[in-house]
Tab-separated table of C-alpha atoms in Angstrom:
chain	number	residue	atom	x	y	z
G	1	MET	CA	48.812	27.218	-7.129
G	2	PHE	CA	50.292	28.366	-10.442
G	3	ASP	CA	47.546	30.904	-11.200
G	4	ASP	CA	47.397	32.597	-7.817
G	5	GLU	CA	49.657	34.522	-5.484
G	6	ILE	CA	50.531	33.072	-2.108
G	7	THR	CA	51.648	35.127	0.873
G	8	VAL	CA	53.415	33.616	3.855
G	9	ASN	CA	53.671	36.065	6.746
G	10	ALA	CA	56.539	35.670	9.178
G	11	SER	CA	55.944	36.442	12.840
G	12	PRO	CA	58.483	36.910	15.646
G	13	ILE	CA	59.179	33.906	17.839
G	14	THR	CA	61.072	34.692	21.034
G	15	ILE	CA	62.842	32.512	23.571
G	16	ASP	CA	63.692	34.154	26.898
G	17	ALA	CA	66.425	32.611	29.022
G	18	CYS	CA	68.865	33.543	31.772
G	19	ILE	CA	72.549	32.901	32.375
G	20	ASP	CA	73.941	32.932	35.907
G	21	TRP	CA	76.919	35.270	35.886
G	22	TYR	CA	79.209	33.653	38.443
G	23	PRO	CA	79.144	30.108	36.964
G	24	PHE	CA	79.702	31.705	33.563
G	25	VAL	CA	82.835	33.662	34.527
G	26	ALA	CA	84.083	30.692	36.548
G	27	GLY	CA	84.101	28.622	33.370
G	28	VAL	CA	81.662	25.980	34.609
G	29	PHE	CA	78.697	27.158	32.530
G	30	ASP	CA	78.346	25.155	29.314
G	31	MET	CA	77.578	27.819	26.710
G	32	GLY	CA	77.571	25.290	23.885
G	33	ASN	CA	74.894	23.176	25.543
G	34	PHE	CA	72.897	26.323	26.331
G	35	ALA	CA	72.953	27.431	22.684
G	36	LEU	CA	72.096	23.890	21.560
G	37	LYS	CA	68.962	23.867	23.721
G	38	ILE	CA	67.820	27.178	22.240
G	39	GLY	CA	68.431	25.888	18.723
G	40	ARG	CA	66.508	22.696	19.445
G	41	SER	CA	63.628	24.721	20.853
G	42	PHE	CA	63.348	26.690	17.610
G	43	MET	CA	63.639	23.452	15.632
G	44	ALA	CA	60.848	21.829	17.643
G	45	TYR	CA	58.608	24.864	17.119
G	46	ILE	CA	59.146	24.872	13.347
G	47	PHE	CA	58.620	21.099	13.231
G	48	LEU	CA	55.304	21.422	15.069
G	49	LYS	CA	54.155	24.140	12.681
G	50	ALA	CA	55.188	22.000	9.706
G	51	VAL	CA	53.236	19.021	11.072
G	52	LYS	CA	50.186	21.247	11.521
G	53	GLY	CA	50.559	22.526	7.963
G	54	MET	CA	50.907	18.996	6.616
G	55	THR	CA	47.770	17.933	8.480
G	56	GLN	CA	45.844	20.884	7.055
G	57	ALA	CA	47.070	20.085	3.547
G	58	THR	CA	45.701	16.536	3.658
G	59	THR	CA	42.136	17.869	3.571
G	60	ALA	CA	42.792	19.286	0.087
G	61	PHE	CA	44.033	16.044	-1.477
G	62	GLY	CA	40.608	14.459	-1.955
G	63	ALA	CA	39.089	11.151	-0.860
G	64	ALA	CA	40.587	9.287	-3.830
G	65	TYR	CA	44.061	9.847	-2.375
G	66	SER	CA	43.325	8.434	1.061
G	67	THR	CA	42.991	4.858	2.303
G	68	ASN	CA	42.317	3.142	5.595
G	69	GLY	CA	44.852	0.515	6.595
G	70	VAL	CA	47.710	-1.137	4.724
G	71	SER	CA	47.405	-4.019	2.294
G	72	VAL	CA	49.153	-4.866	-0.959
G	73	GLN	CA	46.153	-3.719	-2.991
G	74	LEU	CA	45.411	-0.529	-1.041
G	75	PHE	CA	49.035	0.576	-0.836
G	76	GLY	CA	49.800	-0.336	-4.438
G	77	THR	CA	46.730	1.444	-5.818
G	78	LEU	CA	47.425	4.595	-3.821
G	79	ARG	CA	51.039	4.547	-4.984
G	80	GLU	CA	49.929	4.375	-8.620
G	81	ARG	CA	47.370	7.149	-8.170
G	82	VAL	CA	49.824	9.564	-6.568
G	83	SER	CA	52.478	8.782	-9.165
G	84	ALA	CA	50.068	9.181	-12.093
G	85	ALA	CA	48.607	12.424	-10.711
G	86	ASN	CA	52.107	13.899	-10.601
G	87	GLY	CA	53.191	12.986	-14.109
G	88	GLY	CA	54.609	9.553	-13.300
G	89	MET	CA	56.978	10.723	-10.557
G	90	ASN	CA	58.518	8.230	-8.183
G	91	VAL	CA	56.997	8.363	-4.713
G	92	ILE	CA	58.191	7.800	-1.156
G	93	ALA	CA	56.350	7.004	2.053
G	94	ILE	CA	57.101	8.956	5.223
G	95	GLY	CA	55.894	8.595	8.784
G	96	THR	CA	57.028	7.565	12.229
G	97	ALA	CA	58.758	4.225	12.740
G	98	VAL	CA	55.601	2.922	14.423
G	99	ALA	CA	53.460	3.902	11.442
G	100	LEU	CA	55.869	2.491	8.851
G	101	ALA	CA	56.076	-0.798	10.758
G	102	ASN	CA	52.575	-1.516	9.443
G	103	CYS	CA	54.047	-1.909	5.943
G	104	SER	CA	55.144	-5.518	6.221
G	105	LEU	CA	54.872	-8.535	3.945
G	106	GLN	CA	53.109	-11.568	5.337
G	107	GLY	CA	53.710	-15.282	5.110
G	108	ASN	CA	57.117	-16.819	4.365
G	109	TYR	CA	58.588	-13.420	3.499
G	110	GLN	CA	58.882	-12.674	7.204
G	111	VAL	CA	61.693	-15.215	7.517
G	112	GLU	CA	64.007	-13.067	5.404
G	113	ILE	CA	62.919	-9.589	6.504
G	114	GLY	CA	62.654	-10.204	10.244
G	115	GLU	CA	66.251	-9.158	10.907
G	116	GLU	CA	65.811	-5.860	9.062
G	117	MET	CA	62.556	-5.153	10.893
G	118	ASN	CA	64.200	-5.777	14.260
G	119	LYS	CA	67.165	-3.493	13.545
G	120	VAL	CA	65.326	-0.486	12.127
G	121	GLY	CA	61.691	-1.084	13.025
G	122	TYR	CA	60.403	-0.976	9.449
G	123	LEU	CA	61.362	-2.112	5.960
G	124	ASP	CA	63.643	-0.159	3.656
G	125	GLN	CA	61.056	-0.433	0.863
G	126	TYR	CA	57.526	-1.683	0.467
G	127	LEU	CA	56.201	-2.573	-3.000
G	128	GLY	CA	59.012	-0.562	-4.560
G	129	VAL	CA	58.348	2.551	-2.458
G	130	PRO	CA	61.176	3.740	-0.155
G	131	LEU	CA	60.047	4.079	3.460
G	132	ILE	CA	61.553	7.046	5.307
G	133	GLY	CA	61.113	7.380	9.053
G	134	ILE	CA	60.726	10.783	10.707
G	135	ASN	CA	62.109	11.453	14.168
G	136	ASN	CA	59.405	12.705	16.490
G	137	VAL	CA	59.521	15.559	19.000
G	138	LEU	CA	57.581	16.269	22.175
G	139	VAL	CA	54.970	18.994	22.220
G	140	PRO	CA	56.349	21.843	24.377
G	141	GLY	CA	54.900	21.901	27.862
G	142	THR	CA	54.161	18.175	27.979
G	143	THR	CA	57.651	16.872	28.779
G	144	ASN	CA	56.896	16.343	32.467
G	145	THR	CA	53.197	15.515	32.081
G	146	THR	CA	51.678	13.608	29.157
G	147	ALA	CA	54.831	13.529	26.962
G	148	THR	CA	52.693	14.088	23.862
G	149	LEU	CA	54.392	13.359	20.541
G	150	ALA	CA	53.927	15.869	17.734
G	151	LEU	CA	53.685	13.432	14.837
G	152	PRO	CA	50.892	10.837	15.077
G	153	ASP	CA	51.708	7.141	14.763
G	154	ASP	CA	48.534	6.388	12.810
G	155	ILE	CA	49.213	8.048	9.455
G	156	ILE	CA	51.584	7.500	6.521
G	157	TYR	CA	52.109	10.053	3.748
G	158	ILE	CA	52.778	9.037	0.131
G	159	ILE	CA	54.745	11.893	-1.432
G	160	PRO	CA	56.037	12.455	-4.994
G	161	VAL	CA	59.819	12.824	-4.951
G	162	GLY	CA	59.872	15.848	-7.257
G	163	GLY	CA	56.565	17.358	-6.188
G	164	VAL	CA	55.868	20.773	-4.718
G	165	ARG	CA	56.428	20.657	-0.983
G	166	PRO	CA	53.104	21.012	0.869
G	167	VAL	CA	54.546	23.170	3.647
G	168	LYS	CA	56.426	26.412	3.013
G	169	ILE	CA	58.765	27.828	5.665
G	170	VAL	CA	60.069	31.385	5.347
G	171	PHE	CA	62.473	33.472	7.418
G	172	GLU	CA	62.357	37.250	7.512
G	173	GLY	CA	65.177	39.684	8.199
G	174	ASP	CA	68.114	38.576	10.316
G	175	GLU	CA	67.665	34.910	11.064
G	176	VAL	CA	68.477	35.304	14.753
G	177	SER	CA	68.731	38.400	16.952
G	178	VAL	CA	69.981	38.351	20.544
G	179	SER	CA	69.364	41.086	23.112
G	180	PHE	CA	70.077	41.448	26.814
G	181	ASN	CA	67.294	42.090	29.266
G	182	PRO	CA	68.058	45.369	31.116
G	183	ASP	CA	65.814	44.361	34.011
G	184	MET	CA	68.301	41.702	35.079
G	185	THR	CA	71.221	42.575	37.374
G	186	SER	CA	74.339	42.211	35.259
G	187	ASP	CA	76.587	41.185	38.145
G	188	ARG	CA	74.320	38.284	39.065
G	189	ARG	CA	72.320	37.077	36.078
G	190	TYR	CA	72.080	37.949	32.402
G	191	GLY	CA	68.642	37.864	30.815
G	192	ILE	CA	68.789	36.967	27.127
G	193	SER	CA	66.059	37.143	24.493
G	194	VAL	CA	66.616	35.259	21.240
G	195	GLU	CA	64.226	36.135	18.421
G	196	MET	CA	63.593	34.598	15.013
G	197	ARG	CA	60.959	35.648	12.488
G	198	VAL	CA	59.390	32.545	10.973
G	199	GLY	CA	56.346	31.850	8.822
G	200	VAL	CA	54.878	28.419	8.041
G	201	GLU	CA	51.934	27.802	5.703
G	202	ALA	CA	50.365	24.844	3.891
G	203	VAL	CA	50.571	25.209	0.097
G	204	VAL	CA	49.098	22.307	-1.872
G	205	GLY	CA	50.565	22.261	-5.375
G	206	SER	CA	50.969	18.502	-5.921
G	207	LYS	CA	48.834	15.482	-5.157
G	208	TYR	CA	49.807	13.510	-2.068
G	209	GLY	CA	48.383	10.356	-0.562
G	210	THR	CA	47.559	9.519	3.044
G	211	ILE	CA	47.112	6.163	4.730
G	212	ASP	CA	45.124	6.191	7.963
G	213	LEU	CA	46.028	3.292	10.225
């Protein structure tokens, strides 16, 4: 990536919503909760785009940086490869709690780590690599149907701590613009459009590892 120019184009993302006028002026409309839902909607959208970018980036890592399943040998070898490919950097493992739960020592070690596993769902470290869980989000439109989770539970990423982030997120212009919809009757309901210009692209500048479960 150091001998080429990369362009990330931002595109407008709009959320349209309405506020009932009479509950609002009566003081029973929770504006804070309304704004929080809009913010979470933008966050979920950006998260989904980042997950998509991360998935696309994995195809550029190469077969040598991917393993199937978790074992001491497979995990340890992949850790060493990712670290060595990035100049000896320390690495971390990220994934959902379900995915990270697969990183567990066997035998008598379970007697001492069982309490930690039950509290968090996964170990704090595995073979010297910190395990960091990522909170999942639902794919928009599936909340009342399939409740599809954005981040899969069958993959773990091994990432160099000081490496180039594989997903770039850019914002263009004013971060948020709010406008009123003139088609709505102002004495009954306000129509509000909230717009943010966001661009998300996969940019592979460091070697990462993936573990397919």
